[in-house]
Coordinates of C-alpha atoms in Angstrom, one line a residue:
X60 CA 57.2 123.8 3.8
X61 CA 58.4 126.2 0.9
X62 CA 60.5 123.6 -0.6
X63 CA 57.8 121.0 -0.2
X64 CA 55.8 123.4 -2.0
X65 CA 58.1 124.2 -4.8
X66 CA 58.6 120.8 -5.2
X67 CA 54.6 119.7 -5.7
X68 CA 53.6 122.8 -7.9
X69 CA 56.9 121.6 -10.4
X70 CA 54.9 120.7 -14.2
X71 CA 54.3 117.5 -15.1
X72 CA 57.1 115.2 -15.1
X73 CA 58.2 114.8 -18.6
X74 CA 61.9 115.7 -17.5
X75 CA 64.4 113.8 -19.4
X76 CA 66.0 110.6 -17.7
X77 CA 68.8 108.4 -17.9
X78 CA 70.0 105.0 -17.0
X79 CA 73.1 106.1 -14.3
X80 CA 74.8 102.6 -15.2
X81 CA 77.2 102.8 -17.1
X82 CA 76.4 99.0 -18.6
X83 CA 75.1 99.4 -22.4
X84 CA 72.1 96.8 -20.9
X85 CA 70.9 99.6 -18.4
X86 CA 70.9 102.1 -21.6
X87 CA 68.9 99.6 -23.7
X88 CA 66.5 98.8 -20.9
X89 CA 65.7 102.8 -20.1
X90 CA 65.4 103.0 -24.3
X91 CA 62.6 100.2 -24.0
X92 CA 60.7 101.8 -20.8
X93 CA 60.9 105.5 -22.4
X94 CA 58.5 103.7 -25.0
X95 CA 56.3 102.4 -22.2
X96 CA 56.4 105.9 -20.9
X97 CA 55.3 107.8 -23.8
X98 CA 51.8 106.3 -23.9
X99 CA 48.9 108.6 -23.6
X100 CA 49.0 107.6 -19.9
X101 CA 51.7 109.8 -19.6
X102 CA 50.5 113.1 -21.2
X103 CA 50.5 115.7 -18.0
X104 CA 51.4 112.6 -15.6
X105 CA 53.6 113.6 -13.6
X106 CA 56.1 110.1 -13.3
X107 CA 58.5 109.1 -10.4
X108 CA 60.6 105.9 -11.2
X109 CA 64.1 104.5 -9.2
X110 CA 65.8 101.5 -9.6
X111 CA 68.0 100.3 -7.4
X112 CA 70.4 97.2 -7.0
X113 CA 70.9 96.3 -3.4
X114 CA 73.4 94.1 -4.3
X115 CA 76.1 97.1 -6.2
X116 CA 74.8 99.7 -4.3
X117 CA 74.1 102.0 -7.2
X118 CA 71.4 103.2 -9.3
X119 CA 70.0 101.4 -12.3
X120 CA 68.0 104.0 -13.6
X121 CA 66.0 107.4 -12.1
X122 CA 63.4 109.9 -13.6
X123 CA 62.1 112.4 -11.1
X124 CA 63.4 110.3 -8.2
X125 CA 64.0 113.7 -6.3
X126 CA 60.6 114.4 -6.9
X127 CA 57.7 114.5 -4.1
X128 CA 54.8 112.2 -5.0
X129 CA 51.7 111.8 -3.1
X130 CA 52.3 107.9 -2.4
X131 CA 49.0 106.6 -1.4
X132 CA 49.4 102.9 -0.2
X133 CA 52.9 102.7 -0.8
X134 CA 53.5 104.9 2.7
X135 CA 52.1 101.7 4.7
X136 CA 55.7 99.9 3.4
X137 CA 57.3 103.2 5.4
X138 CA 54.8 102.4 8.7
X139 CA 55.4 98.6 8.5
X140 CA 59.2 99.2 8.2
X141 CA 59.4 101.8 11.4
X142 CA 57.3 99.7 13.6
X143 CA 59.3 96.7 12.7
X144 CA 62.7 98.7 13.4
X145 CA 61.1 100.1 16.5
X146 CA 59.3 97.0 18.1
X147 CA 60.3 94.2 16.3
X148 CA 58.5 91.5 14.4
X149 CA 57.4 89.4 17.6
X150 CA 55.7 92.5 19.0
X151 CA 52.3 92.0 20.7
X152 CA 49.4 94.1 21.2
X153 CA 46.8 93.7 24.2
X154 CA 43.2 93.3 25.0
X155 CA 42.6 93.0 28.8
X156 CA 39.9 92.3 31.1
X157 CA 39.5 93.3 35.1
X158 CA 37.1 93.9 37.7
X159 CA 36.5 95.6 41.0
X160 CA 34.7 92.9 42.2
X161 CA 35.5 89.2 43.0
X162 CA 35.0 85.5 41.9
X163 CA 32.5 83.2 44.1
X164 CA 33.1 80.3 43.2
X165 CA 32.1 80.7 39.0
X166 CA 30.2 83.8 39.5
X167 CA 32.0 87.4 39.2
X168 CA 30.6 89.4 41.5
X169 CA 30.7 93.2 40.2
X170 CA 31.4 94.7 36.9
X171 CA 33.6 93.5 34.0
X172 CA 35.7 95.8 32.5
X173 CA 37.5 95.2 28.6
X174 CA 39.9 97.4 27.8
X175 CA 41.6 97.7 24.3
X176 CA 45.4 98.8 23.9
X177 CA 45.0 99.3 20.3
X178 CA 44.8 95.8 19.1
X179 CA 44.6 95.7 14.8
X180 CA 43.7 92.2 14.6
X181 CA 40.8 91.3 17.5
X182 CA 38.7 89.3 14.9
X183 CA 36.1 87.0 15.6
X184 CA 38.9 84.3 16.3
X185 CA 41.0 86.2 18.6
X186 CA 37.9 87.5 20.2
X187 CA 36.2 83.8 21.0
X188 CA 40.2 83.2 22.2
X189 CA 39.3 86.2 24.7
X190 CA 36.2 85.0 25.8
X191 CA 37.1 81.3 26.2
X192 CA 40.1 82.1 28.5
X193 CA 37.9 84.4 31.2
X194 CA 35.2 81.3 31.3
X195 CA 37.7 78.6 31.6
X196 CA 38.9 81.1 34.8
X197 CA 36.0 79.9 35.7
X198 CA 33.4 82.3 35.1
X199 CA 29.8 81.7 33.6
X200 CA 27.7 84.1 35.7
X201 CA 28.5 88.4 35.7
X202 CA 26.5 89.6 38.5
X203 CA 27.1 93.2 37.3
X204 CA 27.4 95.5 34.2
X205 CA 30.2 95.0 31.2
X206 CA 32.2 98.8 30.5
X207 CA 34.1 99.2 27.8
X208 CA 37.4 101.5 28.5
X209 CA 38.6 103.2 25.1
X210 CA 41.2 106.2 26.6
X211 CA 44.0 104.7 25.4
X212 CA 43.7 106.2 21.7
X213 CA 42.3 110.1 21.4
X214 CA 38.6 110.3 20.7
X215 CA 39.3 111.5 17.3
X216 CA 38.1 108.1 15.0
X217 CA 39.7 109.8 12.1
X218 CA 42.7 111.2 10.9
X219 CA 42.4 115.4 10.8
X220 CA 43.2 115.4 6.8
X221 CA 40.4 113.1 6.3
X222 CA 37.9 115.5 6.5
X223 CA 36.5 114.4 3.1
X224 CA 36.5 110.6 3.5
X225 CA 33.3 110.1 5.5
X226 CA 31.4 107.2 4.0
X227 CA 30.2 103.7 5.2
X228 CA 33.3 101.9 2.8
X229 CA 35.6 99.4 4.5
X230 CA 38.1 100.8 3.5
X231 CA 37.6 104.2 5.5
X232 CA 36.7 102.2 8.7
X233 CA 37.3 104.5 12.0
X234 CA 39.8 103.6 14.7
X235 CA 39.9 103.0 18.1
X236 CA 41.8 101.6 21.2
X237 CA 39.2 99.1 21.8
X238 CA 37.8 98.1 18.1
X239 CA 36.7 94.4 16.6
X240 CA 36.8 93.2 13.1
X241 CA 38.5 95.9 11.5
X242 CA 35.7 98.1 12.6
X243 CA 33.6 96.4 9.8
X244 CA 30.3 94.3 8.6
X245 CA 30.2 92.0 6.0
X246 CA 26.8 92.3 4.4
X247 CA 25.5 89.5 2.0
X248 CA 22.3 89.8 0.1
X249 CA 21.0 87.0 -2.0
X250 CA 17.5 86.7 -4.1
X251 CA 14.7 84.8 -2.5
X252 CA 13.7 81.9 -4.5
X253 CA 10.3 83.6 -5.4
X254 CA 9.8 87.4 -7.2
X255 CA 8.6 90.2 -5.0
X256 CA 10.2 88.5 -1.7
X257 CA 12.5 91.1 -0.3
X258 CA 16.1 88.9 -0.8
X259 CA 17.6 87.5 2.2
X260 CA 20.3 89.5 4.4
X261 CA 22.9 88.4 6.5
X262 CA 25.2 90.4 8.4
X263 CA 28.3 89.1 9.8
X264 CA 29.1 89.6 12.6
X265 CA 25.4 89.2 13.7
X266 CA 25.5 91.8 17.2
X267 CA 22.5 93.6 18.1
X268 CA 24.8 97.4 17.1
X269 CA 23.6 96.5 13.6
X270 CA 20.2 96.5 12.9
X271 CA 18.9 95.9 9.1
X272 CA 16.1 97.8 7.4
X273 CA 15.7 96.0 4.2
X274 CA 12.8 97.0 1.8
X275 CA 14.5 95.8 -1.6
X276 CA 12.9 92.9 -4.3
X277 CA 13.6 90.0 -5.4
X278 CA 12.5 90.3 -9.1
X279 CA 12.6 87.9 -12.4
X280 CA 14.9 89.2 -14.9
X281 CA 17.6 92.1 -15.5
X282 CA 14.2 94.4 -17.4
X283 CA 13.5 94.7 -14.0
X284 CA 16.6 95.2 -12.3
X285 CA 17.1 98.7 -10.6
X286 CA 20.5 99.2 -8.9
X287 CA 20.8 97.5 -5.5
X288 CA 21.5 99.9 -2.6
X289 CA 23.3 98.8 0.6
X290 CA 24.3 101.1 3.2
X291 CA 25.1 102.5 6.3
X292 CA 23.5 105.0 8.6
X293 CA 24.4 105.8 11.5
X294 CA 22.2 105.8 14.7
X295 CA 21.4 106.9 18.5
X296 CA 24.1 104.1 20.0
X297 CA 23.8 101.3 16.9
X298 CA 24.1 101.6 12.6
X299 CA 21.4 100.6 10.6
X300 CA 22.1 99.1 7.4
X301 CA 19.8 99.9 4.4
X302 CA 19.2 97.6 1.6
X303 CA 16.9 98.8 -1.2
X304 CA 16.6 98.2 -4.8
X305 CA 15.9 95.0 -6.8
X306 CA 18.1 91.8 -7.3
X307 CA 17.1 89.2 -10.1
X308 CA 16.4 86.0 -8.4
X309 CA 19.1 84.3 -10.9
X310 CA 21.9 86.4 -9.2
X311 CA 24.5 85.0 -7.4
X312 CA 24.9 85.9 -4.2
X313 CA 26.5 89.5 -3.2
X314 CA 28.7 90.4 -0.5
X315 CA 29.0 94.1 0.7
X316 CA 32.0 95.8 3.2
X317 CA 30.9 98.5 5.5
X318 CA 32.6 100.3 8.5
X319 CA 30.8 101.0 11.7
X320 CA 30.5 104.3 13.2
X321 CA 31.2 103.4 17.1
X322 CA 34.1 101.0 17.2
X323 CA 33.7 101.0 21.1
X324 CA 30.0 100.5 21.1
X325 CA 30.7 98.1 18.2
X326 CA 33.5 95.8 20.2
X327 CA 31.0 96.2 23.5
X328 CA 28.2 94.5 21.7
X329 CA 30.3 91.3 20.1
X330 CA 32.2 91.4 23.1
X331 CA 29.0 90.6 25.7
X332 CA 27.1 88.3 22.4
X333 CA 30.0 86.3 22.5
X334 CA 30.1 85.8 26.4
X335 CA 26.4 84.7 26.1
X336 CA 27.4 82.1 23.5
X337 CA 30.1 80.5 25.7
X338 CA 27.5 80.1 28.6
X339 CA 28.6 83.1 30.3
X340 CA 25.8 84.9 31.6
X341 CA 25.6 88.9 32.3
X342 CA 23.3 90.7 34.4
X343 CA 24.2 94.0 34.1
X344 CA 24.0 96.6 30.9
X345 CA 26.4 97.7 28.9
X346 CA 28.6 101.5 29.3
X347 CA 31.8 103.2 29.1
X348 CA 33.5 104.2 31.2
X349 CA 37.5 103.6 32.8
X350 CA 38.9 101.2 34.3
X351 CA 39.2 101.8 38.0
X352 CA 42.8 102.0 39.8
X353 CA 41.4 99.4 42.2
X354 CA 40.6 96.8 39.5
X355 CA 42.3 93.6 39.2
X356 CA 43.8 92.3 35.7
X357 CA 41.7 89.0 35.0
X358 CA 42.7 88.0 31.1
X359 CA 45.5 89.0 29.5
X360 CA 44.7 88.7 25.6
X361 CA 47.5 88.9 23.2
X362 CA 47.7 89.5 19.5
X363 CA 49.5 87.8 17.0
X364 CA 52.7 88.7 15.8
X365 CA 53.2 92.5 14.5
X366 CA 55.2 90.3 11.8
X367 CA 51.6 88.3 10.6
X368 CA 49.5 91.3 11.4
X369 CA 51.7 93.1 8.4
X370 CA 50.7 90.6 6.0
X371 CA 47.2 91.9 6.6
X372 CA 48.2 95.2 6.1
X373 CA 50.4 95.5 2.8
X374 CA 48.9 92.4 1.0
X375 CA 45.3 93.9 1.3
X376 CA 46.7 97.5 2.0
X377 CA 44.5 97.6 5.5
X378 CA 44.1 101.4 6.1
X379 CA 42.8 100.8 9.3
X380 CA 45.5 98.4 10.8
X381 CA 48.0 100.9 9.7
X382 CA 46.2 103.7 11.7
X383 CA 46.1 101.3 14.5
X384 CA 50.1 100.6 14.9
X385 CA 51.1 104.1 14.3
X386 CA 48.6 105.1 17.2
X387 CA 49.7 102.5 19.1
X388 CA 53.4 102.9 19.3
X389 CA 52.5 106.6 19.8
X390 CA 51.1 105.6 22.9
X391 CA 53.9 102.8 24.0
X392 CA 56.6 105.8 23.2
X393 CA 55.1 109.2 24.4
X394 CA 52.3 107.6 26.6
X395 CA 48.5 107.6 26.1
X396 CA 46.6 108.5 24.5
X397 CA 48.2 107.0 21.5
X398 CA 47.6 110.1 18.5
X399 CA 48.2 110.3 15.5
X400 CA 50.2 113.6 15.5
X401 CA 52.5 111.2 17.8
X402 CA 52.7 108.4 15.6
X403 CA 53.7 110.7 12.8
X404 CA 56.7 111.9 15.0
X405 CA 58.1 108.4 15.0
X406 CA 57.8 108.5 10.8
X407 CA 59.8 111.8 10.9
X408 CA 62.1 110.0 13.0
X409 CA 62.8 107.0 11.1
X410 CA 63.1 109.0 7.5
X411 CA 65.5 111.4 9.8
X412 CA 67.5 108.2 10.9
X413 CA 67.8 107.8 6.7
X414 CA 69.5 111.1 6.4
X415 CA 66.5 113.1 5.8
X416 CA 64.7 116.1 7.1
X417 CA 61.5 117.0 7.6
X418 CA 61.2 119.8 4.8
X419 CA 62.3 116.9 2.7
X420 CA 59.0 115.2 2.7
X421 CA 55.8 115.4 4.4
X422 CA 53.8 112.8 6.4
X423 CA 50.5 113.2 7.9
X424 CA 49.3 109.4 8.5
X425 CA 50.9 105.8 8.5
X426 CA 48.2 104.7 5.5
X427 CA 48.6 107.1 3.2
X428 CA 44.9 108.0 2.6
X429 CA 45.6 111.1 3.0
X430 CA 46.9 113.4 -0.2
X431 CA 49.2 115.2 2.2
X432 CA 51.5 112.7 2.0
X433 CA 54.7 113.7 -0.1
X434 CA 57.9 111.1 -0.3
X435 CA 60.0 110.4 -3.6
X436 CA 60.7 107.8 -5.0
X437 CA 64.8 107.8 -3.8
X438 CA 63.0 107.8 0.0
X439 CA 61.3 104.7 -0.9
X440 CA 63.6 103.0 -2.4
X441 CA 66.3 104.2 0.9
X442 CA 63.3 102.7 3.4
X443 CA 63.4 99.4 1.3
X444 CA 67.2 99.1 1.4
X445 CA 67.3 100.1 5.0
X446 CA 65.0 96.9 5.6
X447 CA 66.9 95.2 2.8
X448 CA 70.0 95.1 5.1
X449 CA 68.7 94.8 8.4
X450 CA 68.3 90.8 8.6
X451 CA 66.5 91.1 12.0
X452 CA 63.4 92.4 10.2
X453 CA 63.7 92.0 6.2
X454 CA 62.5 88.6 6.0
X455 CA 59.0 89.2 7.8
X456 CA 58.9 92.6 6.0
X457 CA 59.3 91.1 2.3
X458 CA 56.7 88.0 3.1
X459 CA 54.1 91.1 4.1
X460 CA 54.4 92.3 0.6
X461 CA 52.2 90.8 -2.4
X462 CA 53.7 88.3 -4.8
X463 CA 53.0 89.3 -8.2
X464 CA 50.0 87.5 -9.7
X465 CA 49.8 85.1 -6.8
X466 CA 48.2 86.9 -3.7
X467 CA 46.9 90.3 -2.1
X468 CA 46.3 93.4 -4.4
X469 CA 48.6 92.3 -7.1
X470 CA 47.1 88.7 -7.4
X471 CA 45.6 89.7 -11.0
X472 CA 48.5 91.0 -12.2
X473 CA 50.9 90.2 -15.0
X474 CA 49.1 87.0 -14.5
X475 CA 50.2 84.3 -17.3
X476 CA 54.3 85.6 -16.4
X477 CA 56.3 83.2 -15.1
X478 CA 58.6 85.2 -13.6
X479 CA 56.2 87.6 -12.2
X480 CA 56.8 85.7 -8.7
X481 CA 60.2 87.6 -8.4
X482 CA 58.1 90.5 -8.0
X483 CA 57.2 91.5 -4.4
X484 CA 55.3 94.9 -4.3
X485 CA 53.0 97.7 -2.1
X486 CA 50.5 99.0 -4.7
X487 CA 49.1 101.9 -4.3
X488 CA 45.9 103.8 -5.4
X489 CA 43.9 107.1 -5.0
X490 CA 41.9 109.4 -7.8
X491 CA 44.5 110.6 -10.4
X492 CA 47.4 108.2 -7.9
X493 CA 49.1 104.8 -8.8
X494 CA 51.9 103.3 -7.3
X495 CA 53.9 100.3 -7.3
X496 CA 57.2 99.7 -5.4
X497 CA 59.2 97.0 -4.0
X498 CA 61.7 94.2 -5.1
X499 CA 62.4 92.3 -8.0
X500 CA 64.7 89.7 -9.2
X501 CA 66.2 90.4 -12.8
X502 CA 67.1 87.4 -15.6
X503 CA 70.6 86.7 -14.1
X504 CA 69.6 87.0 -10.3
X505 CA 70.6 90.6 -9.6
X506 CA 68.5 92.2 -7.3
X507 CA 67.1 95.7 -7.0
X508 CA 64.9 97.8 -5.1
X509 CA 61.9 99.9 -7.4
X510 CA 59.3 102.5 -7.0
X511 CA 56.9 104.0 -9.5
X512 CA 54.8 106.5 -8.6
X513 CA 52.9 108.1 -10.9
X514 CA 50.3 111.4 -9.7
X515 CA 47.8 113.6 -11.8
X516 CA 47.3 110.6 -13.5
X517 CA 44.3 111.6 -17.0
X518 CA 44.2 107.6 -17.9
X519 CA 42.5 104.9 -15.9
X520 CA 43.9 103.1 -13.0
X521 CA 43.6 100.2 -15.4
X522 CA 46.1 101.5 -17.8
X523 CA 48.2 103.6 -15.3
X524 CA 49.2 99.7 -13.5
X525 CA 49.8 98.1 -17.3
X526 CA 52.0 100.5 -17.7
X527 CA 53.5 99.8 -14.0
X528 CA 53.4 96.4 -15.0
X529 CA 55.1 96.5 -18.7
X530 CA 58.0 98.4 -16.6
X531 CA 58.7 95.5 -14.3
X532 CA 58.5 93.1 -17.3
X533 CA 61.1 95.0 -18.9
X534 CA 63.3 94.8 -15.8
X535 CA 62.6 91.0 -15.0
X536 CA 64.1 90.8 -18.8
X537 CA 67.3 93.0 -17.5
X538 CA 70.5 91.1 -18.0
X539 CA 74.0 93.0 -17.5
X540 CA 76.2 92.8 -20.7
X541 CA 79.1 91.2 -18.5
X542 CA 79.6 89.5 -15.0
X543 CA 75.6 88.7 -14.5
X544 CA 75.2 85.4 -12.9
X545 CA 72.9 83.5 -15.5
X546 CA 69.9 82.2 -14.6
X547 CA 69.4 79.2 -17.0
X548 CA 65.9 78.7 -16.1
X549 CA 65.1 82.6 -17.7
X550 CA 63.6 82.8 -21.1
X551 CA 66.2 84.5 -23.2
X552 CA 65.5 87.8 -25.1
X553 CA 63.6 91.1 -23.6
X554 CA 60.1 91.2 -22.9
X555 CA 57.5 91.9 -25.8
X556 CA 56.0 95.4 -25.3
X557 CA 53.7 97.3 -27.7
X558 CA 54.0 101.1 -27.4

């Protein structure tokens, strides 16, 4: 803890660097990113940078790599990368349905029970998938109540060191064993066709947990125009979702993201809604409870792979499906209830499988919301060579991550670059936090291993990732002075980078 402490009160990093190759090319690309690096960006930014070639085994270039930076996103590449190594990429999770009762003929006679093992991904999809294989059993009558069984997670919906990130964004969604859709609404508001008709709302998915209080206006013109307001409150067993404001009937339509507060209650409501609308009928209300020791396993449901489940979760950096996993191995490893204290244990783990201690770093979540996360960038880089040279995993790892300017966080980046595809990156972003890391290809095929992390940031995000950016068009440009294999298809001559 001291030396994590040292380490994190050290002044802003304005340390000199070095290229540690020894080609004259490495010294002439660190001369062209010390220019990048001077912008007012930097000021008291405190800057982490590695680069790596997998293929020598030997740094290209380093400042501050020792250095402990919060990594915000960039800590789900270290999540993905564990459970991979730990599970594999085919691993599955489970939804499962029982009963203490029996089947007459299509009618189940006694109470339905859904229990949820963690599941990231039961979406609307998966969850039709669920109901359509307990009808085709067959059933299409529940003479009894539906109870939703939660234990395998803790209660506790969010991590401890998120005391401060309460609100209704999507992006701070709660967890839970048994949880649908992320734990999220889609909310979209568009004008109606007249002035003073409230516009029309839709939420998706439609469930009778969400109810709407709209009292917002349709209006003529942007004179008129007071902010639009849409939000989340919670309620006694449902959320209520608030729409006030105007919105100018010549608006296009708006779409909104907001978590739910129950994700049991939540998953309970879709899960009976969607029963109803594949013609099976229920009698019975809805609870909580456990599942009983005498129950019978009905439906099995099964995820998709952990390997396609990580797409979600680095190309959109998915807080909560990286929440989910480490809570769910937790479970699979020390038993449930899956917590994140647990899941954290199999982090140390890992990073102590690398050759590093705990005092070395500090980890606190697998999604790296929280600011208590501490890593360098040489432990980055080390987690993305370990996956680098493990074949059993690195494919599925690297097609998680986004191309540059094509898809996930990064799609509107160094747009217009043709070479920008031989990017593949975790971004990375909190107040005063960017980060960028991953792999890239340079002019004559070489490839490396990067991270940037850059904290106390006093310039935009906007400017903090040009600068990222600028960086990697530098090193897409990088071309050894001898014994490169050429890439003929490359433009020659480094990148063009105003100071």
């Amino acid at each position: 803890r001291l030396l994590v402490l040292c380490v994190c009160l050290a002044g802003p990093g304005v340390a000199s660097a070095q290229p540690l190759d020894t080609d004259p090319a490495a010294e002439r690309l660190w001369s062209d990113i010390e220019r990048v690096l001077k912008r007012d960006c930097n000021g008291t930014t405190r800057i982490g940078l590695k680069m790596y070639s997998l293929e020598r085994r030997t740094s290209l270039l380093a400042k501050n790599s020792d250095q402990l930076f919060t990594p915000a996103s960039n800590q789900k590449m270290i999540t993905s990368v564990m459970a991979l190594k730990r599970v594999g990429p085919d691993y599955r999770f489970y939804t499962r349905l029982y009963t203490d009762g029996y089947i007459e003929g299509s009618t189940l006679k006694g109470d339905l029970y859904i229990k949820g093992f963690g599941d990231p991904w039961l979406v609307t999809e998966q969850m039709w998938l669920l109901v359509n294989a307990l009808r085709n059993l067959p059933v299409t009558r529940v003479e009894g109540r539906v109870i939703a069984d939660n234990h395998f997670f803790e209660d506790q919906r969010r991590v401890a060191t998120w005391a401060n990130y309460n609100g209704s964004e999507a992006y701070l969604a709660p967890m839970g064993a048994l949880s649908f859709n992320f734990n999220t609404v889609t909310v979209h508001v568009e004008p109606a066709q007249e002035a003073g008709l409230p516009p029309v709302v839709v939420v998706d998915p439609a469930t009778d947990y969400i109810t709407v209080r709209n009292t917002a206006r349709t209006v003529n013109g942007l004179s008129d125009h007071e902010r639009l307001i849409v939000n989340r409150l919670p309620r006694q067993n449902h959320d209520e979702i608030i729409v006030a404001g105007t919105l100018p009937k010549t608006m296009a339509r708006k779409k909104y993201y907001l978590n739910v507060t129950d994700p049991q209650w939540y998953t309970l409501h879709a899960f009976r809604e969607n029963l109803e609308q594949a013609g099976v009928e229920v009698t019975g209300g809805l609870e909580r409870g456990y599942v009983p020791d005498n129950a019978r396993l009905l439906v099995e449901h099964e995820s998709p792979p952990l390997a396609d489940i990580l797409r979600g979760l680095n190309k959109f950096s998915n807080n909560f499906i990286a929440e989910q996993i480490l809570r769910t191995l937790a479970a699979d490893v020390y038993g449930p209830p899956g917590t994140t204290e647990n899941g954290v244990k199999l982090l140390h783990a890992y990073m102590e499988g690398l050759g590093y201690s705990a005092g070395q770093y500090n980890m606190v979540d697998g999604s790296g919301l929280s600011r208590q996360n501490k890593v360098s960038p040489d432990q980055i880089v080390a987690v993305l060579e370990n996956a680098y040279n493990d074949l059993s995993i690195f494919p599925e790892f690297i097609a998680a991550l986004g191309v540059m300017g094509i898809d996930g966080s990064v799609e509107d980046r160094m747009n217009g670059n043709r070479h920008a595809q031989k990017i593949r990156a975790k971004t990375g972003t909190l107040n005063h936090v960017s980060a960028l890391s991953g792999y890239f290809q340079s002019m004559d095929g070489e490839r490396f291993a990067f991270s940037i992390l850059l904290n106390d940031m006093k310039c935009s995000n906007g400017k903090a990732m040009k600068l990222e950016d600028d960086i990697l068009d530098l090193a897409l440009h990088f071309k050894r002075s001898e014994g490169g294999r050429e890439d003929e298809s490359a433009e020659p001559g480094p990148a063009s980078i105003n100071p």
